[in-house]
XYZ file of C-alpha atoms in Angstrom:
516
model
C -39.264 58.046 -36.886
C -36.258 59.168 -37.504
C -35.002 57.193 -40.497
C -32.976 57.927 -42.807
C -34.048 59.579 -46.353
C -32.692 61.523 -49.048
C -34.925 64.769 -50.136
C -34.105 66.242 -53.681
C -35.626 68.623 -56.492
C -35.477 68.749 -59.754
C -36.487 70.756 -62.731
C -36.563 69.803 -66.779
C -38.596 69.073 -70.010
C -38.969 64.928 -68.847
C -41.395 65.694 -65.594
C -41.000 61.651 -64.687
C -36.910 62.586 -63.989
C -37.845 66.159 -62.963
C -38.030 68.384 -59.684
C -38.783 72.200 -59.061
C -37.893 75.159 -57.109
C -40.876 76.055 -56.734
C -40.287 79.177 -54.866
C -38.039 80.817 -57.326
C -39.646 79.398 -60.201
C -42.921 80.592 -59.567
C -42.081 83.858 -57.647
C -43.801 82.613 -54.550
C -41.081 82.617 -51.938
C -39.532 79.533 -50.456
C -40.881 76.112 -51.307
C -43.601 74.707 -48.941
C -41.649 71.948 -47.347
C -43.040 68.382 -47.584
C -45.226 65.855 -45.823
C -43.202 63.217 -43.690
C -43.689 60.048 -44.802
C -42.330 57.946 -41.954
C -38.977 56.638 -44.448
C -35.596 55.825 -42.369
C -34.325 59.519 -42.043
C -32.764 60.825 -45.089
C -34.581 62.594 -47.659
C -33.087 63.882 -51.349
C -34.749 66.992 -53.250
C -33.797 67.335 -56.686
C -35.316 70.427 -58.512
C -35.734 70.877 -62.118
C -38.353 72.761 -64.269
C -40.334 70.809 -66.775
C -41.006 72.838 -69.912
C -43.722 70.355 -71.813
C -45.803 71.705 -74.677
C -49.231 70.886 -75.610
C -50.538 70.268 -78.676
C -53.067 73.051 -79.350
C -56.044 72.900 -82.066
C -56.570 75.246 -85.162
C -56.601 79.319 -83.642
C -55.629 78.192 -80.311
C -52.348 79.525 -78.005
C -50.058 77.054 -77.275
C -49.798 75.823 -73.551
C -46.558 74.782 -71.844
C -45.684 72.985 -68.413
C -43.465 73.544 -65.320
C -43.635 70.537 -63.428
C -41.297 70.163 -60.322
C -40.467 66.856 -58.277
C -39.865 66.816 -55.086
C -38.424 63.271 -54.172
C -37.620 61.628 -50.886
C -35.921 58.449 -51.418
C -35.309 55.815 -48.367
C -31.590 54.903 -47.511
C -30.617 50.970 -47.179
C -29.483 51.254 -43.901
C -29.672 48.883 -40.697
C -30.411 51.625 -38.116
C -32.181 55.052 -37.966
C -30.716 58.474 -38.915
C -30.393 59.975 -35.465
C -30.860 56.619 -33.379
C -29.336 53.395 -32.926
C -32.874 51.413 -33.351
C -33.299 49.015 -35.989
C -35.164 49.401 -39.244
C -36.992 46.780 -40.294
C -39.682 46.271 -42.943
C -43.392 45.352 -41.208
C -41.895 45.306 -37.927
C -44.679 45.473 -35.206
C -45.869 49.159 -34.438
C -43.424 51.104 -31.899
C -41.508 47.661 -31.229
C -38.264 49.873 -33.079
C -38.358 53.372 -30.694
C -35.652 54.589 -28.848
C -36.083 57.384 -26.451
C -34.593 59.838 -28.910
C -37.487 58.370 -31.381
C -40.091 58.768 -28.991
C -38.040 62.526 -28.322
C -37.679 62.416 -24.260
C -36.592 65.223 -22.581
C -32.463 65.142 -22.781
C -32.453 62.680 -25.673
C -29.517 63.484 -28.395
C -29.366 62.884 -32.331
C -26.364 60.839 -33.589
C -25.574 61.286 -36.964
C -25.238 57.703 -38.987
C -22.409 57.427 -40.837
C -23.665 54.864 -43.349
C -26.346 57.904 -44.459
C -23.838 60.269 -44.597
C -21.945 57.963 -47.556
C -25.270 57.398 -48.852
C -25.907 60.745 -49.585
C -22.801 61.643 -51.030
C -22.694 59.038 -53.117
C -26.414 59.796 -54.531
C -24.637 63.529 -54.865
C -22.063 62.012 -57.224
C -24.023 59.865 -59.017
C -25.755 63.013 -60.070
C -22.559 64.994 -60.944
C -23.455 67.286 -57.999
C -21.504 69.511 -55.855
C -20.456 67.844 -52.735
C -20.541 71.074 -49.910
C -17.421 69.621 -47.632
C -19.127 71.769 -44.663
C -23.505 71.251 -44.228
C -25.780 72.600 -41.260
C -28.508 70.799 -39.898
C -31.649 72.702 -39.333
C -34.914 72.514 -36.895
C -38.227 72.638 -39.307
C -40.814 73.094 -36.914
C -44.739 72.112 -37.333
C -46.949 70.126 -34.910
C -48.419 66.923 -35.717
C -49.100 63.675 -34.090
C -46.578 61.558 -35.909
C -43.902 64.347 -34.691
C -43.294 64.284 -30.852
C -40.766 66.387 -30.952
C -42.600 69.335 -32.332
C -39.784 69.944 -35.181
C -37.918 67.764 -38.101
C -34.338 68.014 -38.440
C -33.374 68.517 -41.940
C -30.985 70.469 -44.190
C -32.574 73.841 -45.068
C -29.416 76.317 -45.378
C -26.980 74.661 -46.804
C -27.216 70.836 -47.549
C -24.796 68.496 -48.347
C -25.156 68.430 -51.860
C -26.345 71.135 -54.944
C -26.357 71.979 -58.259
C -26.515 69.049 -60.043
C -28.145 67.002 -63.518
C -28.954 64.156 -64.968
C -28.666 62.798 -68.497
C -31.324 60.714 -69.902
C -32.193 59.103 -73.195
C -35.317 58.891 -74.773
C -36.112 56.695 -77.689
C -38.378 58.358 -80.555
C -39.035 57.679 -84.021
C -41.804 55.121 -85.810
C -39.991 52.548 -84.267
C -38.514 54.012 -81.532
C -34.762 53.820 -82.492
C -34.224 57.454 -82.349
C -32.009 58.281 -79.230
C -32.472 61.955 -77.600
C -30.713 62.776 -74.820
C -32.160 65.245 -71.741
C -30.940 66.936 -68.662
C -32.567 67.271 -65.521
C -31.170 70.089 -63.112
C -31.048 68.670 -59.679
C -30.813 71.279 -57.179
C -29.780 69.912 -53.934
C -29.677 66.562 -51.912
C -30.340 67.004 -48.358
C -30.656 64.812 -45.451
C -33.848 64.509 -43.546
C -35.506 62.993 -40.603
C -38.398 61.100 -41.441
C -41.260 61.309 -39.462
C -43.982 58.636 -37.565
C -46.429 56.925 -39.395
C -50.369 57.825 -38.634
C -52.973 54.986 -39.049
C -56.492 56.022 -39.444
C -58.978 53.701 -37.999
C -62.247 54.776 -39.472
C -64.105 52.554 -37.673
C -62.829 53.729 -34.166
C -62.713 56.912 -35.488
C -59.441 57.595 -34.206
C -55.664 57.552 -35.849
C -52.800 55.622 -34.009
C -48.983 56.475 -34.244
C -46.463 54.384 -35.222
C -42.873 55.664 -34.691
C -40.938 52.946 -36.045
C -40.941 54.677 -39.756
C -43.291 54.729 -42.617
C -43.658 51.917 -45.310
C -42.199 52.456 -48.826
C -39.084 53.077 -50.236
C -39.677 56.238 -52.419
C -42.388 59.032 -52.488
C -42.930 62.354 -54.307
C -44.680 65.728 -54.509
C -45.406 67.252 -58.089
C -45.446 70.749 -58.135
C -47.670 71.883 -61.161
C -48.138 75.055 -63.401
C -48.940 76.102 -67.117
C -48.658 79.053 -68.997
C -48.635 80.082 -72.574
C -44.732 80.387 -73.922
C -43.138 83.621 -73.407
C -45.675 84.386 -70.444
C -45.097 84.614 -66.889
C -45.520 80.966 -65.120
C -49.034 79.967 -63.907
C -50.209 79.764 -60.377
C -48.647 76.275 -59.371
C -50.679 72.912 -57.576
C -48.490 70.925 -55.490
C -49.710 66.625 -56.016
C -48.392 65.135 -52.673
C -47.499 61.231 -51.400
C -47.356 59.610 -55.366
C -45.599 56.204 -54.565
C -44.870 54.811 -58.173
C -43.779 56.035 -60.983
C -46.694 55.159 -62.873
C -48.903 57.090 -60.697
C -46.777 60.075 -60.859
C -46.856 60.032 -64.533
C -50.552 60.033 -64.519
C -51.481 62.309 -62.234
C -48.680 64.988 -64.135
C -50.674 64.346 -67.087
C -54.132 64.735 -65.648
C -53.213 67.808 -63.466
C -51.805 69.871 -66.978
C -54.912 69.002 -69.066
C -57.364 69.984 -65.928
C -55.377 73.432 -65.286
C -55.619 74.194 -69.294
C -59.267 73.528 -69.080
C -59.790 75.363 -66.572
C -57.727 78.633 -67.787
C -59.698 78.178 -71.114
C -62.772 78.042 -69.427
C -62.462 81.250 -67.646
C -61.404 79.835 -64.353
C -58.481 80.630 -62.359
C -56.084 77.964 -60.728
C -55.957 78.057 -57.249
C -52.548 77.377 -55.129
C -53.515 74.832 -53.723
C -52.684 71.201 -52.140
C -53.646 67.924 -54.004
C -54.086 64.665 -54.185
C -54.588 61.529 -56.768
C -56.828 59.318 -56.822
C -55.374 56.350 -58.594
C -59.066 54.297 -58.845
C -60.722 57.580 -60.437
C -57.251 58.363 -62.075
C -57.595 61.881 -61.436
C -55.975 64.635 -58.876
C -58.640 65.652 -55.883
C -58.306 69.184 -53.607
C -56.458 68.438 -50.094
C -55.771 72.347 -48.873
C -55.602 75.675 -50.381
C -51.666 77.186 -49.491
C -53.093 80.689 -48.779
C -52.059 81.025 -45.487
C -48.597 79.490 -45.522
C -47.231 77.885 -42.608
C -43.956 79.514 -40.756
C -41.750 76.220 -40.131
C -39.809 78.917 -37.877
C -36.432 77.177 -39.857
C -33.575 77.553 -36.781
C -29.663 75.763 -36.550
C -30.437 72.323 -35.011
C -28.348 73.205 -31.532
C -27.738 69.777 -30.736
C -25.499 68.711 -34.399
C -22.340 70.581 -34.917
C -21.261 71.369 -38.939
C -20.769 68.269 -41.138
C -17.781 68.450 -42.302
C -16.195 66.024 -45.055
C -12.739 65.847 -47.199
C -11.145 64.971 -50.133
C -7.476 63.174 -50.168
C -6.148 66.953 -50.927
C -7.745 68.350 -47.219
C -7.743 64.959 -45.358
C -5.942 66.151 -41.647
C -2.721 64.434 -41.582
C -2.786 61.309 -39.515
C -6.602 61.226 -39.638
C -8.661 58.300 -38.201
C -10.228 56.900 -41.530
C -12.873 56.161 -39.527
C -13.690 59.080 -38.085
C -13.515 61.122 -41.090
C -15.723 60.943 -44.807
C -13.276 61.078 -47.689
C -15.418 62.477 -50.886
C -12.917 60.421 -52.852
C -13.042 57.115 -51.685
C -16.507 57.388 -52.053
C -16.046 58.315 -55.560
C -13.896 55.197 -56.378
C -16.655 52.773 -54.855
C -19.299 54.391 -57.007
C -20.700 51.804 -59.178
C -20.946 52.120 -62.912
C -24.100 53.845 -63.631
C -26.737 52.911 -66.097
C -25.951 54.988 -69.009
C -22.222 53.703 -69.076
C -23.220 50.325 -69.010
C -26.220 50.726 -71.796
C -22.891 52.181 -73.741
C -20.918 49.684 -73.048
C -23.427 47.271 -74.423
C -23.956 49.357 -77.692
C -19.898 49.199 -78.482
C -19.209 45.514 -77.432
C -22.246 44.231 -79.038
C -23.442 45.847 -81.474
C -27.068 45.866 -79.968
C -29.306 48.991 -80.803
C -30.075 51.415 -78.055
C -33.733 50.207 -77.719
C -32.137 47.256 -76.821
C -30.069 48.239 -74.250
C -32.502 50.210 -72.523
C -34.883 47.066 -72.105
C -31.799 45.136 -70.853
C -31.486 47.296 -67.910
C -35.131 48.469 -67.300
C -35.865 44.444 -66.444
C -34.238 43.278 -62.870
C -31.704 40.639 -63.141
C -32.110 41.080 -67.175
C -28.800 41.954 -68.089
C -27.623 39.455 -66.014
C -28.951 36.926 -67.405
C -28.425 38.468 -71.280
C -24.401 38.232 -69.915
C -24.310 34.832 -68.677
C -25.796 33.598 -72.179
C -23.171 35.241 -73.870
C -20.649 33.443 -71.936
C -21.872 29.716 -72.840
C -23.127 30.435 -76.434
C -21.009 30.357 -79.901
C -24.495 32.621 -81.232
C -24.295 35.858 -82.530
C -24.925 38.362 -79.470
C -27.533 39.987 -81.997
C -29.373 36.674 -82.071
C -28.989 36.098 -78.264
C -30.351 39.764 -77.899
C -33.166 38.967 -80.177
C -34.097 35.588 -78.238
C -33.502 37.237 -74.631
C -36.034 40.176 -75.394
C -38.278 39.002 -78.182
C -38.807 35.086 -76.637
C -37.632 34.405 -73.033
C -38.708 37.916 -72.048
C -42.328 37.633 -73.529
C -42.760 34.673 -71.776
C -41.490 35.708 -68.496
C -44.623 39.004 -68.669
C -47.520 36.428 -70.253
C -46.285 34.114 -67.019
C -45.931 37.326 -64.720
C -42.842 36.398 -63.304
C -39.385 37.753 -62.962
C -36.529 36.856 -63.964
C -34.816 34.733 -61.454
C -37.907 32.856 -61.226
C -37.417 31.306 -64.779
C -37.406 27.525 -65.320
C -34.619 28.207 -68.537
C -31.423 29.210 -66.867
C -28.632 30.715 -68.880
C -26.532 27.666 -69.312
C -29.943 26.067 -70.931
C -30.614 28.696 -73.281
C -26.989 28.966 -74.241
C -27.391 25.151 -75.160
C -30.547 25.799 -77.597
C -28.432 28.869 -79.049
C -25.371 26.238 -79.685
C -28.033 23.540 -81.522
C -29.516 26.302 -83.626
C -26.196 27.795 -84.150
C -24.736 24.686 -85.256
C -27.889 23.907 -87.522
C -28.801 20.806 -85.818
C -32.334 22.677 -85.440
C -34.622 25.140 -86.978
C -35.918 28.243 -85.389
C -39.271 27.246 -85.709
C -37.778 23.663 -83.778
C -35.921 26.007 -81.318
C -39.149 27.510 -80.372
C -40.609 24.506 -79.806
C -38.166 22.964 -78.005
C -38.007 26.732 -75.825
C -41.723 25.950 -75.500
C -41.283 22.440 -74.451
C -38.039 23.593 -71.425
C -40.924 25.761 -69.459
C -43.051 22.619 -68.962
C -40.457 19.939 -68.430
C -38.036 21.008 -65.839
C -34.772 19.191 -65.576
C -34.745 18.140 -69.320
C -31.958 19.528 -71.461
C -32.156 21.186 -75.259
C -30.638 18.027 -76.382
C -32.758 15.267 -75.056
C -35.882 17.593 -75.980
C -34.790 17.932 -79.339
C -33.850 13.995 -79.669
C -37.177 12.981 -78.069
C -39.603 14.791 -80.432
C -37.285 14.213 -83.751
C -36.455 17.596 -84.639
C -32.771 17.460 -85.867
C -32.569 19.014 -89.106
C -32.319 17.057 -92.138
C -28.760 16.214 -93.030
C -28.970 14.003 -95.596
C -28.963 16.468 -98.957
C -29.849 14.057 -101.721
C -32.781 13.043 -99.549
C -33.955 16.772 -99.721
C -33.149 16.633 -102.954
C -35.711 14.512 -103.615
C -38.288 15.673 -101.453
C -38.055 18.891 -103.467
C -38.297 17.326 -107.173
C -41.388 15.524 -105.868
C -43.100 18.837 -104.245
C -41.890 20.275 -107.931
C -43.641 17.961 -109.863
C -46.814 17.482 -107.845
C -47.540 21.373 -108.214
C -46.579 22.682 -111.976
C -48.329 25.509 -112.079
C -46.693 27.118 -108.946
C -43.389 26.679 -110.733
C -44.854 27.724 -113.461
C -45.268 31.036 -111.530
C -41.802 30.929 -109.981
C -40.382 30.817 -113.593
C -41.953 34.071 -114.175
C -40.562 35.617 -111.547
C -43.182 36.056 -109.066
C -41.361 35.787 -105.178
C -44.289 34.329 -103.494
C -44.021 30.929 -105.581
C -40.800 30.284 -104.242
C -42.203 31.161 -100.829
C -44.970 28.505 -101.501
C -42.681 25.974 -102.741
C -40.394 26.251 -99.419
C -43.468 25.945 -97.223
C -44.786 22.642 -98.856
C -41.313 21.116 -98.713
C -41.359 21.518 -94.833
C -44.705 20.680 -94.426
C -43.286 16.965 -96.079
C -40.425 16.884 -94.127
C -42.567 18.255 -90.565
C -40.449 21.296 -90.130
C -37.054 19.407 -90.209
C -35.270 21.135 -93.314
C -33.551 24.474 -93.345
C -35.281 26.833 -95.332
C -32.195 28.317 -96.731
C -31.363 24.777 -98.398
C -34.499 23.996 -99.375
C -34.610 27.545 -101.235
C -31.002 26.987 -102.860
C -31.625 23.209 -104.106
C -35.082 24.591 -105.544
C -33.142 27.103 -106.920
C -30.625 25.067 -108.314
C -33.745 22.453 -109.831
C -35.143 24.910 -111.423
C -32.071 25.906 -114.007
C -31.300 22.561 -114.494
């Protein structure tokens, strides 16, 4: 337990980006808190409300959706949020404790200073406001994964609020519309993570494991529909989704079950859910009737955070001793819609394009080391990168940096086809013929199997007058006009040749035949 995590809420039309207030959204009072997942100690909430209209059939009222996220994210850190111990992935149960983990009388928190930066640089990233001075609060509830009897968190005033994030969306028949969205965020706290419970059915009996919980990201949905210029619906809360694919599915089923239900007479209940991801649907856990009293208190043992910019650094301050907002600012990274930008003006790429480019790990990457070795249009590098090497990469199911075509050897297939020494319909073999023979370059491939291109023009020449005169009546039809006769023509003169002649010259010396 206490790892570090980031806790945040949102609220906006896109519920996969998305996280509520649920409390002043729905009128019900403070949000419920969330279940401790066992991360490394910080959590982020980002609240936004999801407006999402349904489609509704002849005579019917249309329905819309809140939807809410509450998200606690895991922070890459080497030790704890409050403790020195370790955190490390699968480690054996309790073999990462310290006494302040296992909370023994007298124990102290120490705050981690790598979290701290963490969090405000997740508060930047998401153009919110960084509070220079945030309180640390006791949440109290008993369970057996919490020894101490309370969770430190951030409940008054955290160290980050009021912020958004921008999103695209592609739409359109072929998806090369770009919309762009905003999600409000609402604060990023940090948050002690709890143990880690692990039910043994067969024992009947559940064991605690205090070095954290597995998993880097988790989320509660909070829920509602209501018909446009109504008052919001009685709200579900969908607890512990670990993917986003889950998450997206269980939002989906949840609003189609509550509209059934309102249309069938029924009333929704506040309640606690669940999803089950083999059934695909979301499954009662606890009604919230009879809310619990956290009894939220200062934590007495954590004194104010307090951070700076250059303009109120203390003169003569230790650097490290003190967080400056602004240096944190100038190590931020450049985020994801600045780069799929970038790509758009340097390239020339479309916007679906750049989106796939990042979505894929180690992708764009790869897509920029091509660039670097290849004389090919970056169009045509795009179109190979996402179109070829990427389908075969997802009908293999591997990633990226387990490809047998590096960069530098795709680059060199580019340059051939580039140069016209091969076809595309060569290149693809040749592409074909790189995932089965490791170590052999475009070259030798292309030199082995005989696929150069045809450079000797009166030779195609004559390969052409032949196919001509062995089939008069479709150039009979290609005098009249009709395209596909042309088409035809091309396609037996490559079929002679086995694929080594550029259609473009075949299609031009036709051409030319043909008026002579």
């Amino acid at each position: 337990m206490a790892a570090p995590m980031l806790r945040g809420r949102c609220l906006g039309r896109c519920w996969a980006l998305a996280c509520i207030d649920s409390g002043s959204r729905h009128g019900r009072g403070a949000a419920t808190g969330f279940t401790s997942s066992g991360k490394r100690g910080q959590s982020f909430v980002a609240q936004q409300p999801l407006l999402t209209a349904q489609k509704s059939r002849k005579g019917e009222h249309k329905w819309a959706a809140v939807v809410g996220l509450e998200i606690h994210a895991q922070i890459a850190s080497n030790s704890k949020l409050f403790s020195g111990s370790q955190v490390h992935f699968a480690a054996p149960p309790n073999s990462l404790v310290s006494f302040f983990d296992a909370s023994l009388p007298g124990t102290l928190p120490v705050l981690n200073r790598r979290c701290v930066e963490a969090a405000v640089m997740t508060g930047l990233a998401l153009n919110c406001h960084i509070n220079k001075k945030s309180l640390f609060d006791r949440k109290h509830y008993f369970y057996a994964d919490l020894p101490a009897g309370y969770q430190i968190t951030q409940q008054r005033l955290p160290i980050a609020v009021n912020g958004s994030l921008a999103y695209s969306v592609c739409v359109g028949k072929k998806w090369r519309q770009v919309i762009t969205k905003t999600v409000r965020i609402k604060q990023i706290q940090l948050e002690q993570d709890s143990g880690k419970s692990l039910h043994d059915e067969l024992r009947s009996q559940t064991l605690i494991d205090l070095n954290r919980a597995e998993g880097q990201l988790r989320v509660d949905a909070n829920i509602s529909v209501h018909h446009p210029g109504e008052p919001l619906g009685v709200r579900t809360e969908v607890k512990n989704l670990n993917s986003a694919r889950f998450l997206a599915r269980a939002i989906d089923y949840e609003i189609q079950r509550q509209i059934n239900e309102l249309e069938n007479g029924c009333e929704i209940l506040n309640e606690t859910r669940s999803f089950d991801y083999k059934l695909g649907c979301t499954v009662p856990m606890r009604d919230k009737e009879g809310k619990q009293d956290y009894r939220f208190m200062p934590e007495p043992n954590l004194p104010p955070l307090l951070l700076y910019d250059t303009a109120s650094l203390p003169a003569g301050a230790d650097p490290q001793q003190v967080i400056n907002i602004d240096r944190i600012r100038e190590q931020l990274p450049e985020l994801p819609s600045e780069t799929r930008e970038k790509l758009i003006q340097q390239y020339g790429i479309l916007p679906e394009h750049s989106f796939a480019l990042l979505n894929e790990v180690g992708l764009l990457e790869f897509f920029q080391n091509v660039i670097k070795e290849t004389r090919a249009e970056p169009k045509k590098v795009t179109s190979w990168v996402l179109n070829i090497f990427l389908g075969f990469l997802k009908q293999r199911n591997l990633a990226v940096n387990e490809s047998p075509v590096t960069p530098s050897v795709l680059a060199e297939l580019l340059n051939l086809l580039d140069r016209k020494v091969i076809s595309s319909a060569a290149a693809k073999q040749v592409f074909e013929e790189l995932w089965r023979s490791k170590g052999k370059t475009p070259s030798q491939i292309v030199s082995e199997r005989k696929l150069e291109l045809m450079q000797d023009e009166e030779a195609l020449e004559r390969v052409c007058h032949a196919v001509m005169e062995g089939h008069p009546q479709v150039v009979m039809d290609m005098k009249r006009g009709n395209p596909r006769a042309i088409n035809k023509l091309i396609g037996l003169v490559r079929k002679v040749t086995h694929n080594r002649a550029d259609p473009t010259v075949i299609k031009e010396i036709l051409e030319k035949q043909l008026s002579s």
